[in-house]
Short mmCIF file of C-alpha atoms and ligand atoms in Angstrom, two decimals:
data_model
loop_
_atom_site.label_atom_id
_atom_site.label_comp_id
_atom_site.label_asym_id
_atom_site.label_seq_id
_atom_site.Cartn_x
_atom_site.Cartn_y
_atom_site.Cartn_z
CA UNK A 1 125.04 111.97 107.32
CA UNK A 2 127.17 113.73 105.61
CA UNK A 3 126.56 117.48 105.88
CA UNK A 4 122.74 116.68 107.16
CA UNK A 5 121.37 118.20 110.14
CA UNK A 6 119.85 115.54 112.70
CA UNK A 7 116.80 115.19 113.32
CA UNK A 8 113.98 113.51 115.71
CA UNK A 9 111.19 111.58 112.82
CA UNK A 10 108.23 110.39 114.02
CA UNK A 11 107.15 106.94 112.73
CA UNK A 12 103.28 106.48 113.35
CA UNK A 13 103.79 103.27 112.79
CA UNK A 14 105.48 100.02 111.75
CA UNK A 15 106.48 100.94 108.49
CA UNK A 16 108.14 99.03 105.63
CA UNK A 17 111.63 97.71 106.60
CA UNK A 18 113.86 99.67 104.30
CA UNK A 19 112.09 103.12 105.14
CA UNK A 20 113.25 101.72 108.97
CA UNK A 21 116.85 100.69 107.69
CA UNK A 22 117.26 103.63 106.65
CA UNK A 23 116.76 106.75 108.30
CA UNK A 24 117.57 105.11 112.40
CA UNK A 25 120.97 105.47 111.61
CA UNK A 26 120.81 108.93 110.55
CA UNK A 27 117.59 110.39 112.58
CA UNK A 28 116.46 110.12 115.78
CA UNK A 29 113.50 107.47 115.21
CA UNK A 30 110.04 107.77 116.91
CA UNK A 31 107.67 104.50 117.06
CA UNK A 32 103.65 106.73 118.32
CA UNK A 33 102.74 103.30 118.09
CA UNK A 34 105.42 101.38 120.32
CA UNK A 35 105.60 104.12 123.35
CA UNK A 36 103.42 102.44 126.07
CA UNK A 37 101.74 105.66 126.39
CA UNK A 38 101.56 107.60 122.57
CA UNK A 39 100.37 111.39 124.31
CA UNK A 40 103.18 111.76 126.45
CA UNK A 41 105.54 110.53 124.13
CA UNK A 42 104.06 113.23 122.33
CA UNK A 43 104.37 115.58 125.27
CA UNK A 44 108.16 114.10 125.36
CA UNK A 45 109.09 114.24 121.60
CA UNK A 46 105.88 116.39 119.88
CA UNK A 47 108.10 119.88 120.21
CA UNK A 48 111.55 118.48 118.71
CA UNK A 49 109.57 116.62 116.00
CA UNK A 50 110.88 117.61 111.81
CA UNK A 51 109.72 114.86 110.42
CA UNK A 52 106.76 112.83 110.43
CA UNK A 53 106.36 109.29 107.99
CA UNK A 54 102.67 108.50 107.54
CA UNK A 55 100.59 105.61 106.72
CA UNK A 56 97.29 106.74 108.32
CA UNK A 57 95.58 109.86 109.12
CA UNK A 58 97.45 112.15 109.82
CA UNK A 59 95.17 115.55 111.16
CA UNK A 60 95.40 118.96 112.23
CA UNK A 61 95.31 117.22 116.07
CA UNK A 62 98.40 116.07 115.20
CA UNK A 63 100.37 118.99 113.56
CA UNK A 64 98.92 121.01 116.39
CA UNK A 65 100.84 119.03 118.79
CA UNK A 66 104.61 119.38 116.41
CA UNK A 67 104.98 123.08 115.93
CA UNK A 68 108.69 122.14 114.79
CA UNK A 69 107.48 119.66 111.92
CA UNK A 70 108.89 120.57 108.61
CA UNK A 71 107.58 117.83 106.67
CA UNK A 72 105.64 114.61 106.20
CA UNK A 73 106.72 112.63 103.91
CA UNK A 74 103.31 110.32 103.56
CA UNK A 75 103.90 106.19 101.68
CA UNK A 76 102.04 105.83 99.30
CA UNK A 77 99.89 108.46 96.52
CA UNK A 78 97.19 109.12 97.51
CA UNK A 79 97.40 111.66 100.42
CA UNK A 80 93.81 111.71 101.32
CA UNK A 81 94.70 110.81 104.77
CA UNK A 82 96.66 113.29 105.14
CA UNK A 83 94.64 117.06 106.50
CA UNK A 84 97.23 118.51 103.36
CA UNK A 85 95.58 122.15 103.15
CA UNK A 86 96.10 121.97 107.66
CA UNK A 87 99.64 121.01 106.29
CA UNK A 88 100.25 123.97 104.22
CA UNK A 89 98.09 126.55 106.16
CA UNK A 90 101.75 125.69 109.10
CA UNK A 91 103.63 125.83 106.79
CA UNK A 92 104.61 121.96 106.02
CA UNK A 93 105.22 120.14 102.97
CA UNK A 94 103.37 116.68 102.28
CA UNK A 95 104.89 114.36 100.47
CA UNK A 96 103.93 111.59 98.60
CA UNK A 97 105.28 108.51 95.58
CA UNK A 98 104.15 108.88 92.64
CA UNK A 99 105.16 106.74 90.01
CA UNK A 100 106.39 104.35 91.02
CA UNK A 101 103.63 102.43 91.72
CA UNK A 102 101.47 103.49 88.17
CA UNK A 103 102.85 100.90 86.11
CA UNK A 104 101.19 97.83 89.45
CA UNK A 105 98.47 99.76 90.40
CA UNK A 106 97.19 99.38 86.41
CA UNK A 107 98.26 95.83 86.66
CA UNK A 108 96.20 95.21 89.44
CA UNK A 109 93.18 96.20 88.22
CA UNK A 110 93.45 94.67 84.54
CA UNK A 111 93.25 92.61 86.63
CA UNK A 112 90.48 92.87 87.97
CA UNK A 113 88.39 94.11 85.77
CA UNK A 114 89.19 90.32 84.08
CA UNK A 115 88.58 88.53 87.05
CA UNK A 116 85.31 90.31 88.06
CA UNK A 117 84.03 89.77 84.41
CA UNK A 118 84.86 86.88 83.76
CA UNK A 119 84.48 85.20 87.27
CA UNK A 120 88.32 83.89 87.98
CA UNK A 121 87.96 83.44 91.57
CA UNK A 122 84.87 82.24 91.44
CA UNK A 123 86.19 79.57 89.20
CA UNK A 124 88.81 78.75 91.03
CA UNK A 125 86.50 78.22 93.71
CA UNK A 126 84.54 76.12 91.72
CA UNK A 127 87.41 73.67 90.52
CA UNK A 128 88.73 73.22 93.92
CA UNK A 129 85.34 71.95 95.89
CA UNK A 130 84.88 69.27 92.83
CA UNK A 131 81.18 70.94 91.19
CA UNK A 132 84.07 70.31 87.85
CA UNK A 133 82.84 66.75 87.16
CA UNK A 134 79.50 67.46 87.86
CA UNK A 135 78.74 70.47 85.39
CA UNK A 136 80.51 73.17 83.47
CA UNK A 137 81.55 76.00 85.27
CA UNK A 138 79.07 78.86 84.67
CA UNK A 139 79.02 80.78 81.06
CA UNK A 140 79.85 84.53 82.52
CA UNK A 141 80.12 87.82 80.66
CA UNK A 142 82.40 89.07 78.75
CA UNK A 143 85.24 91.70 77.54
CA UNK A 144 84.87 91.63 74.12
CA UNK A 145 82.80 94.03 72.13
CA UNK A 146 82.88 96.32 75.48
CA UNK A 147 83.32 100.61 76.49
CA UNK A 148 85.47 100.90 78.97
CA UNK A 149 85.42 104.08 81.50
CA UNK A 150 87.64 105.63 83.41
CA UNK A 151 86.80 107.70 86.44
CA UNK A 152 89.94 109.47 86.60
CA UNK A 153 92.30 109.64 84.09
CA UNK A 154 95.27 110.52 86.36
CA UNK A 155 98.99 109.06 85.76
CA UNK A 156 97.29 105.68 87.34
CA UNK A 157 94.42 106.05 84.39
CA UNK A 158 96.74 106.72 81.12
CA UNK A 159 98.41 103.19 83.04
CA UNK A 160 94.81 101.65 82.20
CA UNK A 161 93.14 103.42 79.42
CA UNK A 162 97.06 102.06 76.85
CA UNK A 163 96.47 98.93 79.11
CA UNK A 164 93.46 98.05 78.35
CA UNK A 165 93.96 99.65 74.11
CA UNK A 166 95.47 96.29 72.65
CA UNK A 167 92.30 94.68 74.45
CA UNK A 168 89.88 96.12 71.64
CA UNK A 169 87.66 97.77 72.78
CA UNK A 170 86.18 101.49 72.75
CA UNK A 171 87.96 104.20 76.19
CA UNK A 172 85.52 106.57 77.65
CA UNK A 173 86.85 109.10 80.43
CA UNK A 174 84.91 111.77 82.61
CA UNK A 175 86.91 114.83 85.28
CA UNK A 176 87.19 117.56 86.29
CA UNK A 177 88.43 118.68 82.59
CA UNK A 178 88.72 117.37 78.91
CA UNK A 179 92.38 116.43 78.76
CA UNK A 180 94.56 117.26 75.93
CA UNK A 181 97.01 114.86 74.24
CA UNK A 182 94.33 111.06 74.08
CA UNK A 183 91.75 109.95 71.64
CA UNK A 184 89.92 108.81 74.54
CA UNK A 185 85.66 110.52 74.21
CA UNK A 186 85.29 112.87 77.50
CA UNK A 187 82.98 113.13 79.21
CA UNK A 188 81.52 115.51 81.66
CA UNK A 189 79.58 114.18 84.24
CA UNK A 190 80.55 110.67 86.46
CA UNK A 191 76.92 109.80 85.21
CA UNK A 192 77.43 110.19 81.76
CA UNK A 193 80.55 108.52 82.02
CA UNK A 194 78.59 105.68 83.47
CA UNK A 195 75.80 105.03 81.22
CA UNK A 196 78.25 104.87 77.77
CA UNK A 197 79.83 102.35 78.94
CA UNK A 198 79.82 98.80 80.47
CA UNK A 199 83.18 98.41 82.77
CA UNK A 200 83.25 101.78 84.97
CA UNK A 201 87.16 101.98 85.94
CA UNK A 202 87.71 104.27 89.82
CA UNK A 203 90.38 106.13 90.40
CA UNK A 204 90.49 109.30 91.41
CA UNK A 205 91.78 110.14 94.12
CA UNK A 206 89.60 109.76 98.10
CA UNK A 207 88.71 112.67 99.82
CA UNK A 208 85.79 115.28 100.82
CA UNK A 209 85.82 115.99 96.87
CA UNK A 210 85.71 112.84 95.41
CA UNK A 211 83.23 111.38 98.60
CA UNK A 212 80.83 109.53 97.40
CA UNK A 213 81.14 110.82 94.16
CA UNK A 214 80.05 106.91 92.72
CA UNK A 215 76.33 106.95 94.13
CA UNK A 216 73.49 104.49 93.76
CA UNK A 217 72.87 107.64 89.97
CA UNK A 218 75.90 106.31 88.42
CA UNK A 219 75.71 103.06 89.42
CA UNK A 220 71.34 103.05 88.06
CA UNK A 221 72.89 104.27 84.58
CA UNK A 222 76.01 102.00 84.69
CA UNK A 223 72.93 99.45 84.01
CA UNK A 224 72.60 95.87 84.38
CA UNK A 225 75.56 94.29 81.99
CA UNK A 226 77.85 96.92 83.71
CA UNK A 227 80.58 96.02 86.21
CA UNK A 228 81.95 98.08 88.32
CA UNK A 229 85.61 98.03 89.16
CA UNK A 230 87.11 100.44 92.55
CA UNK A 231 91.36 100.73 92.90
CA UNK A 232 90.34 103.93 93.74
CA UNK A 233 89.86 104.65 97.55
CA UNK A 234 86.59 103.35 99.44
CA UNK A 235 85.45 106.98 99.90
CA UNK A 236 84.71 107.41 96.60
CA UNK A 237 82.13 104.94 95.58
CA UNK A 238 78.95 105.27 98.39
CA UNK A 239 79.29 101.12 100.23
CA UNK A 240 75.23 101.37 100.52
CA UNK A 241 74.23 102.41 97.41
CA UNK A 242 76.39 99.97 95.88
CA UNK A 243 75.79 96.25 98.00
CA UNK A 244 72.31 97.44 97.52
CA UNK A 245 73.25 98.27 93.47
CA UNK A 246 74.75 94.29 93.94
CA UNK A 247 71.60 92.85 95.37
CA UNK A 248 69.95 94.12 93.07
CA UNK A 249 70.97 93.12 89.98
CA UNK A 250 71.31 97.17 89.23
CA UNK A 251 74.17 95.91 88.00
CA UNK A 252 76.22 93.24 87.17
CA UNK A 253 79.45 92.52 88.98
CA UNK A 254 81.94 94.48 90.92
CA UNK A 255 85.29 94.46 91.56
CA UNK A 256 87.03 96.42 95.06
CA UNK A 257 90.47 96.82 95.94
CA UNK A 258 88.81 99.59 97.87
CA UNK A 259 86.55 100.06 100.97
CA UNK A 260 85.26 102.65 102.34
CA UNK A 261 86.44 101.28 106.58
CA UNK A 262 89.80 99.38 105.59
CA UNK A 263 90.72 96.62 106.56
CA UNK A 264 87.04 95.72 107.57
CA UNK A 265 84.92 94.68 104.77
CA UNK A 266 80.48 95.02 105.54
CA UNK A 267 80.13 91.37 105.51
CA UNK A 268 76.57 92.07 103.10
CA UNK A 269 79.55 93.12 100.59
CA UNK A 270 81.86 89.20 100.77
CA UNK A 271 78.43 87.77 100.86
CA UNK A 272 77.80 89.21 97.42
CA UNK A 273 78.95 86.18 95.02
CA UNK A 274 79.10 89.00 91.89
CA UNK A 275 81.84 90.70 93.67
CA UNK A 276 85.05 90.09 93.46
CA UNK A 277 86.97 91.46 97.08
CA UNK A 278 90.33 91.74 97.07
CA UNK A 279 93.25 94.01 101.46
CA UNK A 280 94.11 96.61 99.04
CA UNK A 281 96.06 95.05 97.36
CA UNK A 282 97.28 98.19 94.19
CA UNK A 283 101.01 99.01 94.42
CA UNK A 284 101.18 95.15 96.43
CA UNK A 285 104.44 93.36 94.72
CA UNK A 286 107.74 93.29 97.02
CA UNK A 287 108.95 95.31 94.48
CA UNK A 288 106.65 98.44 93.75
CA UNK A 289 106.25 98.99 97.83
CA UNK A 290 110.38 98.72 97.87
CA UNK A 291 110.16 101.35 95.53
CA UNK A 292 108.27 103.92 97.32
CA UNK A 293 110.04 103.02 100.28
CA UNK A 294 112.54 104.24 98.72
CA UNK A 295 110.76 107.62 98.29
CA UNK A 296 109.69 108.41 100.94
CA UNK A 297 112.70 107.72 101.62
CA UNK A 298 114.66 109.87 99.58
CA UNK A 299 111.91 112.63 100.18
CA UNK A 300 113.19 112.87 104.08
CA UNK A 301 117.34 112.79 103.39
CA UNK A 302 115.96 115.90 100.62
CA UNK A 303 114.23 117.77 102.60
CA UNK A 304 116.28 117.82 105.76
CA UNK A 305 120.40 117.44 103.50
CA UNK A 306 118.43 121.00 102.48
CA UNK A 307 117.78 120.26 99.07
CA UNK A 308 113.84 120.74 98.55
CA UNK A 309 111.44 118.10 99.14
CA UNK A 310 111.77 115.31 95.61
CA UNK A 311 107.83 114.91 95.26
CA UNK A 312 105.40 117.76 96.59
CA UNK A 313 101.67 117.41 96.70
CA UNK A 314 99.70 120.07 94.95
CA UNK A 315 98.98 122.00 97.95
CA UNK A 316 102.22 122.31 99.50
CA UNK A 317 103.63 125.76 99.84
CA UNK A 318 106.84 125.31 98.95
CA UNK A 319 109.05 126.51 95.97
CA UNK A 320 112.16 124.93 94.41
CA UNK A 321 114.87 128.32 95.20
CA UNK A 322 115.49 130.29 92.40
P1 LIG B 401 96.25 111.27 90.39
O1 LIG B 401 97.34 111.58 88.60
O2 LIG B 401 96.84 112.53 90.46
O3 LIG B 401 95.87 111.23 89.39
C1 LIG B 401 93.83 111.40 89.79
C2 LIG B 401 93.21 111.91 88.27
O4 LIG B 401 91.51 111.71 89.12
C3 LIG B 401 92.84 113.16 87.64
O5 LIG B 401 92.97 112.76 87.08
C4 LIG B 401 92.10 114.48 87.93
O6 LIG B 401 91.88 114.43 86.31
C5 LIG B 401 90.99 112.94 88.33
N1 LIG B 401 90.83 113.89 89.61
C6 LIG B 401 90.43 114.32 90.59
N2 LIG B 401 90.54 115.16 91.57
C7 LIG B 401 89.38 114.80 90.20
C8 LIG B 401 87.55 114.95 91.71
N3 LIG B 401 87.10 115.65 91.92
N4 LIG B 401 86.71 114.05 90.41
C9 LIG B 401 87.00 113.69 89.62
N5 LIG B 401 88.14 113.15 89.24
C10 LIG B 401 89.07 114.28 89.84
O7 LIG B 401 97.40 109.88 90.97
P2 LIG B 401 97.35 108.84 90.07
O8 LIG B 401 98.36 108.63 90.38
O9 LIG B 401 96.55 108.06 89.26
O10 LIG B 401 96.70 107.74 91.70
C11 LIG B 401 95.30 108.46 91.84
C12 LIG B 401 94.39 107.10 93.10
O11 LIG B 401 94.42 106.01 92.64
C13 LIG B 401 95.33 108.12 93.97
O12 LIG B 401 94.68 109.44 94.43
C14 LIG B 401 95.12 106.98 95.38
O13 LIG B 401 94.07 107.16 95.84
C15 LIG B 401 94.69 106.56 94.03
N6 LIG B 401 95.71 104.60 94.18
C16 LIG B 401 95.54 103.60 95.15
C17 LIG B 401 95.49 102.77 94.80
C18 LIG B 401 95.54 101.01 95.36
O14 LIG B 401 96.78 100.33 95.87
N7 LIG B 401 94.39 100.52 94.94
C19 LIG B 401 96.78 101.99 94.89
C20 LIG B 401 97.77 103.49 94.31
C21 LIG B 401 96.49 104.43 94.44
P3 LIG B 401 91.20 116.02 86.88
O15 LIG B 401 92.63 116.92 87.40
O16 LIG B 401 91.62 115.93 84.98
O17 LIG B 401 89.58 116.25 87.23
#
């Protein structure tokens, strides 16, 4: 690498091949998950690790073992698994991968809305299982004449809303504050939003602030014709309350890309016919995962070449030099 200091980088697990390929020749890479004794690896190389490539939990205890750590490059825009506050307190920069996945996740969210309302996976199963010659597939709910609510009108939320404009539906939203430059109807509580709409799309960040934001009261407000779609984090929805609501008919159905305890999905949820369940694939196309991986690499290169991080998260202490 021209003019850049070499550094020891820790990878917590197998990362996207582009990350391993790009960093491999330039830095000294250590893979925690491949070490026969992770504790011994941290004892040995922990003190000289300057960069961390993360796609999972990074807590204060781990940071404690990496006293020379400068940068945590998170693979993903959501960084609720990284203790960004603890990183900031240690002057450690955290970067994420915003924007490059926005349109992909918005596409997936729209797909999940339609799949859930029109029961596309169930219809596919119906055909494959040979039921069609005996009787047509039962009629479904519809997006026609419906209001759609977005909980978290950020980058992805806005991209979802832009797509929904083409579907000729009314759009409402909830966030911590009203946003300028949008005509959508604002609600100052999740319950108010849920009460006003038929389809509720959750796309706010995970973490302690949003834990269980969609609980029994919100589901009750969404009502028996309501559809819940979660492409945010499993923690934002109270899964037990959701299962109870789906069973009781408190809401009509749910489309979920994310779960409380991934990759484990409660059997109770999987047994329900009024759900469409995806294994956290919001950004999981080759195109977009490549773009995310490139941004992880670019953040690491930029930092260790002295140009600062490209996409630091809000909590991060770094400010550009004047
Ligand atoms: P973003 O631009 O930061 O948008 C987040 C939105 O959530 C903001 O509009 C914010 O609005 C709102 N928000 C933040 N904290 C909130 C709170 N405590 N209560 C209510 N609303 C809150 O982020 P993004 O790029 O759109 O990504 C959103 C999330 O999607 C990520 O954090 C990630 O967890 C998830 N995601 C999932 C997948 C997947 O594969 N399923 C892929 C990518 C991202 P206010 O500031 O007005 O509150």
